[in-house]
Each structure stands twice: as structure tokens, then as C-alpha cells.
Amino acid sequence: MELFLIPEPQRCIRLTGLCTVGPDTPVVLAMPERDERLCRAAAQLFRSVRIVQGHFALYSENSFAPNCPVRMPEGYLLSLRGDTLQLCGTDAAGLFYGLQTLCQYFQLPAHPSLEITDWPDLAVRSDYLDMRGLFPSFGRILEYIREMAHFKLNTLVIEYEDKLPRKRREFCHPLDALTREQLDQLLQTAHDHFIDVIPLQQSFGHLEYALKLPEYRHLREVPDAPGELCPLREGSFELAASLIEDTAEMHPESRYLHLGCDEVWSLGQSPECRQSGLSRSRIAVDYINRLAQKVKSLGKTPIVWHDMLTGAQNDAGTFDAISRLDRDLVVAV
């Protein structure tokens, strides 16, 4: 029988005999400090869970807490032999992911004895939710977050556009914007499933929802580009900074804030950009650096898409512009 486990573990050894561990097996959950996320995950699999203090482990009452041989973050060891279960994690996330593997194992048609040693190859395992156009119902978003965790994804980038419950209601979609309660529930669900949410706040291009408004239309790079901000025009940075502050405040636990900054096709065509004497790449890099400083002042690490930095060279073929890029910036392809 094939063992269909997603993602495939780093190491899986089939042992002789079958495993009889199941939902009725009494288990012990050990943690240095009580973590409700682990308590819920264990209770979803087993009817009888006794909680004790110790290193991160879950084991059957007829066994003992094993030491985790995995030293990689988020790693775990899972051993299933006959009527004995032993699971231990490098950390809380590792134990959680071991429980997700155990959940998949229980769903298999047969249950051989086995030993799994596993850890992630990538520290950030992300998906991306774009709420600019069609997007799932709120209930389905929560369901999908739980599904992501089941397959050990640990990060979700969300481009909210006008779906955030902002204080300034002119930037909120009249029908589809989340309520503050929904946003809090979304972030709590992600936290409960060891998923970091990275908010994506467009700050350069893709600002149609703001620049379509009469009071901000004058900030467009060119009049017929409704989503692209002129970075050298008075008031442009102030608008972007206010949106960034708002987004950061609503995501206090997020380590990163994604600034977008992609597909600013009309950059360099405004009177201010033409009169500056600067290259298109230099204008982009200088503006991105200002945005990055703003994000860092709010205690977060800034991220931008890569495309406006591709080929950022001047007429002499050197990369003077991109060499000026803030070294704390994360560039996402």
C-alpha cells in the first residue's frame, strides 16, 4: 500500500505489522507551557487526552515521551508500532505538524507500523490570497486556512485591496469589505493553525480603489492610469504611508508587510518624473526605499515584488539604482 502523505516526509520507514492506534487510544500531551492550539489539535484526533508539562510530545499511555532527534525548526518524529504511539516535535509547530501527519495517516485505508522523521526544506511556505476581484466567501477563507495548515503551509499573503475594515470608509468596498470582527476571526484562525498572515498593502501601483476617488485622482502618474501613483508628486507618499500605517495597525502580530510596488507601467511619464532628470529605475528605488523606511519604523520587515527592479540599470549599463536599495528589504519573485 502506498503512503499518500502530503507533503512527502523526509524519511519514512515501514515496519512489520499493523498499527492499532486510533481515536480511542488514551494519549498524553506534553508541553513546556500550555498551548491551546496543540490542545485543540490533539482533541480533534483523540477522545482521551491527558495534559502534562514536559518537552513537546504526544504519546500513548502505554508508552513514554520520546526525545526528538530532529534539530531543524518545525521538525518532528512520529513512531507508530502496534498499539504504541510516540510523537515529539522540535518546537510547538513541529508537534502541530506531526499531528497533521497523524491525521492524514488515520485517513488511510490501512495502517502499517512505521516511523517518520520530518522537517521542512523551506522556512516560509506560503500561499497568496488576492481579494481584488472574485474571492471566496468568508467561511471558505477560514476553512481554507485550516486546510493550508493540514498540508503544513505556514504563511498566507493577503492582498486585501479595499476589503480591510479601515477607519477611512472611502477606502472600503461598500459591500465586500470585512468587518473588524471578521478580520479578527481570520487572524485568530491563522494563529490557531500556526500560519503567519502577511498583509499586502499596495503602495505604488494597483491603487485603483484610492485613485479613482476625485480627491486623489490628481496623484496618478498619468490621468489614464487609474491605479498608478506618481512617486514624486506632493501628497503621494503621504497617502501610501497612511494606508501602510492603517494596515500595520490591523496586523500587530505580522512580522512582515508587503508593499506590492509591482506593474507601475506608466512610471516616468509625469511632469515631475520627467523634470527630475532621474532614470525610471532610480525613481522607483528611491520611492521604494522611503516606503521601506516607513514599514521598518512600524516594527515590520518590508517586502516588494521584484518586477520593477528587473533590469534596473542606467544608460551606461551599470546598476547604480538597484545598488541603492534598502538592504533590509525582502524582494519576492
Coordinates of C-alpha atoms in Angstrom, one line a residue:
M1 CA 0.0 0.0 0.0
E2 CA 1.2 3.5 -0.9
L3 CA 1.5 6.0 1.9
F4 CA -0.1 9.1 0.5
L5 CA 1.1 11.9 2.8
I6 CA 1.3 15.5 1.7
P7 CA 4.0 16.8 1.8
E8 CA 6.0 13.6 1.5
P9 CA 8.0 13.2 4.7
Q10 CA 11.8 13.5 4.6
R11 CA 12.2 9.9 5.9
C12 CA 9.6 7.2 6.3
I13 CA 10.4 3.6 7.4
R14 CA 7.8 0.9 7.1
L15 CA 7.9 -1.6 10.0
T16 CA 6.5 -5.1 10.2
G17 CA 2.9 -5.5 11.4
L18 CA -0.1 -3.2 11.6
C19 CA -0.8 -0.3 13.9
T20 CA -3.9 -0.3 16.1
V21 CA -3.6 3.2 17.5
G22 CA -6.8 5.2 16.9
P23 CA -9.2 7.8 18.3
D24 CA -10.0 5.6 21.3
T25 CA -6.3 5.3 22.3
P26 CA -5.7 7.2 25.6
V27 CA -2.8 9.7 25.0
V28 CA -0.6 12.1 26.9
L29 CA 0.1 15.6 25.6
A30 CA 3.3 17.2 27.0
M31 CA 4.2 20.9 26.6
P32 CA 6.6 23.2 28.4
E33 CA 3.6 25.6 28.8
R34 CA 0.0 25.0 27.9
D35 CA -0.7 25.9 24.2
E36 CA -4.4 25.8 23.4
R37 CA -3.5 25.3 19.7
L38 CA -1.9 21.9 20.5
C39 CA -4.7 21.0 22.9
R40 CA -7.3 21.5 20.2
A41 CA -5.3 19.7 17.6
A42 CA -4.9 16.7 19.9
A43 CA -8.5 16.7 21.0
Q44 CA -9.6 16.6 17.3
L45 CA -7.8 13.2 17.0
F46 CA -8.2 11.5 20.4
R47 CA -11.1 11.3 22.8
S48 CA -8.9 11.0 25.9
V49 CA -6.0 13.5 26.2
R50 CA -4.2 13.9 29.5
I51 CA -2.0 17.1 29.6
V52 CA 1.3 17.2 31.4
Q53 CA 4.3 19.5 31.5
G54 CA 7.3 18.5 29.5
H55 CA 9.0 18.9 26.2
F56 CA 6.8 18.9 23.1
A57 CA 5.4 15.3 22.7
L58 CA 2.2 13.3 22.4
Y59 CA 2.3 9.6 23.2
S60 CA 0.0 6.7 24.2
E61 CA -0.5 6.0 27.9
N62 CA 1.3 2.6 27.4
S63 CA 4.4 4.4 26.3
F64 CA 6.6 7.4 27.3
A65 CA 7.7 10.8 25.9
P66 CA 10.5 10.3 23.3
N67 CA 13.3 12.8 22.8
C68 CA 13.1 14.5 19.4
P69 CA 16.2 13.7 17.3
V70 CA 15.3 16.4 14.8
R71 CA 17.2 19.7 15.3
M72 CA 15.6 21.6 12.4
P73 CA 12.9 24.1 13.3
E74 CA 9.3 22.7 12.9
G75 CA 10.6 19.1 12.7
Y76 CA 9.1 16.0 14.4
L77 CA 9.5 12.3 14.9
L78 CA 6.4 10.1 14.6
S79 CA 6.5 6.4 15.6
L80 CA 3.6 4.1 15.3
R81 CA 4.2 0.5 16.4
G82 CA 1.4 -1.9 17.1
D83 CA -0.7 -0.3 19.9
T84 CA 2.0 2.3 20.7
L85 CA 2.2 5.9 19.6
Q86 CA 5.1 8.3 20.1
L87 CA 5.3 11.7 18.6
C88 CA 7.7 14.5 19.5
G89 CA 8.5 17.9 18.0
T90 CA 11.4 20.3 17.9
D91 CA 9.0 23.0 18.9
A92 CA 5.3 23.7 19.1
A93 CA 5.0 24.0 15.3
G94 CA 6.8 20.7 14.9
L95 CA 4.5 18.9 17.2
F96 CA 1.5 20.5 15.4
Y97 CA 2.8 19.3 12.0
G98 CA 3.3 15.8 13.4
L99 CA -0.3 15.8 14.4
Q100 CA -1.3 16.8 10.9
T101 CA 0.7 13.9 9.5
L102 CA -1.1 11.7 12.1
C103 CA -4.4 13.0 10.9
Q104 CA -3.6 12.1 7.3
Y105 CA -2.4 8.7 8.5
F106 CA -5.7 7.9 10.2
Q107 CA -7.5 8.7 6.9
L108 CA -5.5 6.0 5.0
P109 CA -7.4 2.7 4.2
A110 CA -4.7 0.6 6.1
H111 CA -2.4 1.5 9.0
P112 CA 1.0 -0.1 8.9
S113 CA 3.5 0.3 11.6
L114 CA 6.0 3.0 10.6
E115 CA 8.5 5.7 11.8
I116 CA 8.6 9.1 10.2
T117 CA 11.3 11.8 10.6
D118 CA 10.3 15.0 9.0
W119 CA 11.2 18.7 8.8
P120 CA 10.5 21.5 6.2
D121 CA 13.0 22.4 3.5
L122 CA 11.6 25.9 3.4
A123 CA 11.2 28.2 6.4
V124 CA 8.4 30.2 4.6
R125 CA 5.8 28.0 2.9
S126 CA 3.3 30.5 1.6
D127 CA 0.1 30.9 -0.4
Y128 CA -1.4 34.1 -1.7
L129 CA -5.0 35.3 -1.5
D130 CA -5.9 38.1 -3.9
M131 CA -9.1 39.9 -2.8
R132 CA -9.1 42.5 -5.6
G133 CA -11.6 40.7 -7.7
L134 CA -13.6 37.5 -7.1
F135 CA -12.6 35.8 -3.9
P136 CA -14.1 33.0 -1.6
S137 CA -16.8 33.5 0.9
F138 CA -15.6 34.4 4.4
G139 CA -16.4 31.0 5.7
R140 CA -14.5 29.3 2.9
I141 CA -11.4 31.5 3.6
L142 CA -11.4 30.2 7.2
E143 CA -11.9 26.7 6.0
Y144 CA -9.0 27.1 3.6
I145 CA -6.7 28.4 6.3
R146 CA -7.3 25.2 8.2
E147 CA -6.7 23.2 5.0
M148 CA -3.4 25.0 4.4
A149 CA -2.2 24.1 7.9
H150 CA -3.2 20.5 7.3
F151 CA -0.6 20.4 4.5
K152 CA 1.9 22.3 6.5
L153 CA 1.8 25.7 4.8
N154 CA 2.8 28.3 7.4
T155 CA 2.3 31.7 5.7
L156 CA -0.6 33.4 3.9
V157 CA 0.0 36.7 1.9
I158 CA -3.3 38.5 1.6
E159 CA -3.8 41.4 -0.8
Y160 CA -6.9 42.9 0.7
E161 CA -7.2 46.0 -1.5
D162 CA -10.5 47.7 -0.3
K163 CA -11.6 44.7 1.8
L164 CA -9.9 45.8 5.0
P165 CA -12.2 47.5 7.7
R166 CA -10.4 50.8 7.5
K167 CA -11.2 53.8 9.6
R168 CA -11.5 55.9 6.4
R169 CA -14.6 54.4 4.9
E170 CA -13.9 55.9 1.5
F171 CA -11.2 53.2 1.1
C172 CA -13.6 50.3 2.0
H173 CA -15.7 48.4 -0.5
P174 CA -19.4 49.2 0.3
L175 CA -20.5 45.5 0.1
D176 CA -17.5 43.2 0.3
A177 CA -15.2 44.8 3.0
L178 CA -14.6 42.6 6.0
T179 CA -15.9 43.7 9.3
R180 CA -13.4 44.2 12.2
E181 CA -14.8 41.1 13.8
Q182 CA -14.3 39.1 10.7
L183 CA -10.7 40.3 10.3
D184 CA -10.0 39.4 13.9
Q185 CA -11.5 36.0 13.4
L186 CA -9.4 35.5 10.3
L187 CA -6.2 36.4 12.1
Q188 CA -7.1 34.3 15.1
T189 CA -7.8 31.3 12.9
A190 CA -4.5 31.7 11.2
H191 CA -2.7 32.0 14.6
D192 CA -4.5 28.9 15.8
H193 CA -3.1 26.9 12.9
F194 CA 0.5 28.2 13.0
I195 CA 0.0 30.4 10.0
D196 CA 1.6 33.9 9.7
V197 CA -0.5 36.4 7.8
I198 CA 1.5 38.9 5.7
P199 CA -0.8 41.8 4.6
L200 CA -0.1 43.2 1.2
Q201 CA -0.7 46.9 1.0
Q202 CA -0.2 48.2 -2.5
S203 CA 1.7 51.5 -2.3
F204 CA 2.8 52.3 -5.8
G205 CA 0.6 50.6 -8.5
H206 CA -2.7 48.8 -8.2
L207 CA -4.3 51.6 -6.2
E208 CA -7.4 52.0 -8.3
Y209 CA -9.7 51.9 -5.3
A210 CA -8.0 55.0 -3.9
L211 CA -7.0 56.9 -7.1
K212 CA -10.5 56.6 -8.6
L213 CA -11.7 59.0 -5.9
P214 CA -11.9 62.6 -7.0
E215 CA -9.8 63.8 -4.1
Y216 CA -6.9 61.6 -5.0
R217 CA -7.2 61.5 -8.8
H218 CA -4.5 64.2 -9.1
L219 CA -1.9 61.8 -7.6
R220 CA -2.0 59.5 -10.7
E221 CA 1.3 59.2 -12.7
V222 CA -0.8 59.9 -15.8
P223 CA -4.5 60.7 -16.0
D224 CA -5.5 57.5 -17.9
A225 CA -3.6 55.1 -15.5
P226 CA -6.1 54.9 -12.6
G227 CA -4.0 52.7 -10.3
E228 CA -0.5 54.1 -10.6
L229 CA 0.8 56.7 -8.2
C230 CA 3.3 59.4 -9.2
P231 CA 6.0 58.9 -6.5
L232 CA 7.4 62.5 -6.9
R233 CA 4.1 64.3 -6.6
E234 CA 3.3 66.1 -3.3
G235 CA 0.8 64.0 -1.3
S236 CA 1.6 60.6 -2.9
F237 CA 3.9 59.3 -0.2
E238 CA 1.6 60.7 2.5
L239 CA -1.4 58.7 1.0
A240 CA 0.7 55.5 0.8
A241 CA 2.1 56.0 4.3
S242 CA -1.4 56.4 5.8
L243 CA -2.5 53.2 4.1
I244 CA 0.6 51.4 5.4
E245 CA 0.0 52.6 9.0
D246 CA -3.6 51.5 8.9
T247 CA -2.7 48.0 7.6
A248 CA 0.1 47.6 10.1
E249 CA -2.1 48.6 13.0
M250 CA -4.7 45.9 12.0
H251 CA -1.9 43.2 11.8
P252 CA 0.0 43.7 15.1
E253 CA 1.4 40.2 15.1
S254 CA 2.6 40.2 11.4
R255 CA 6.4 40.3 11.1
Y256 CA 6.3 41.4 7.5
L257 CA 4.3 44.0 5.5
H258 CA 4.2 43.5 1.7
L259 CA 4.3 46.8 -0.2
G260 CA 3.4 45.4 -3.6
C261 CA 5.1 48.0 -5.8
D262 CA 4.6 45.9 -9.0
E263 CA 3.4 46.8 -12.5
V264 CA 3.8 50.5 -12.4
W265 CA 3.7 50.6 -16.2
S266 CA 3.4 54.4 -16.6
L267 CA 6.2 55.4 -14.2
G268 CA 8.4 58.2 -15.6
Q269 CA 5.8 59.9 -17.7
S270 CA 4.5 62.5 -15.2
P271 CA 5.9 66.1 -15.5
E272 CA 7.6 65.6 -12.1
C273 CA 9.3 62.4 -13.1
R274 CA 10.5 63.8 -16.5
Q275 CA 11.7 67.0 -14.9
S276 CA 13.6 65.2 -12.2
G277 CA 16.4 64.1 -14.5
L278 CA 16.4 60.7 -12.8
S279 CA 16.1 57.3 -14.5
R280 CA 12.9 55.3 -14.2
S281 CA 14.7 52.7 -12.0
R282 CA 16.2 55.4 -9.8
I283 CA 12.8 56.9 -9.2
A284 CA 11.4 53.5 -8.3
V285 CA 14.2 52.5 -6.0
D286 CA 14.2 55.9 -4.1
Y287 CA 10.5 55.7 -3.6
I288 CA 10.6 52.0 -2.5
N289 CA 13.3 53.0 0.0
R290 CA 11.0 55.6 1.5
L291 CA 8.2 53.1 1.8
A292 CA 10.6 50.6 3.4
Q293 CA 11.8 53.1 6.0
K294 CA 8.1 53.7 6.9
V295 CA 7.4 50.0 7.3
K296 CA 10.6 49.5 9.4
S297 CA 9.5 52.4 11.7
L298 CA 6.4 50.4 12.4
G299 CA 8.5 47.4 13.5
K300 CA 8.0 45.2 10.5
T301 CA 10.1 43.9 7.6
P302 CA 9.2 45.3 4.2
I303 CA 8.6 43.1 1.1
V304 CA 8.2 44.2 -2.5
W305 CA 7.6 42.3 -5.8
H306 CA 10.7 42.1 -8.0
D307 CA 9.4 43.2 -11.4
M308 CA 10.1 47.0 -11.1
L309 CA 13.7 46.1 -10.1
T310 CA 14.4 43.8 -13.0
G311 CA 16.9 45.4 -15.4
A312 CA 17.3 48.4 -13.1
Q313 CA 20.3 49.7 -14.9
N314 CA 21.1 53.2 -16.3
D315 CA 22.2 54.1 -19.8
A316 CA 25.8 53.1 -19.1
G317 CA 24.7 49.6 -18.3
T318 CA 25.6 49.8 -14.6
F319 CA 23.3 49.0 -11.7
D320 CA 23.7 52.2 -9.7
A321 CA 20.0 52.4 -9.0
I322 CA 19.5 48.9 -7.6
S323 CA 22.7 49.2 -5.5
R324 CA 20.9 51.9 -3.5
L325 CA 18.1 49.5 -2.5
D326 CA 17.5 49.2 1.3
R327 CA 19.3 46.1 2.5
D328 CA 16.6 45.2 4.9
L329 CA 14.1 44.9 2.1
V330 CA 12.8 41.4 1.1
V331 CA 12.4 41.1 -2.7
A332 CA 9.7 38.5 -3.7
V333 CA 9.7 37.0 -7.1

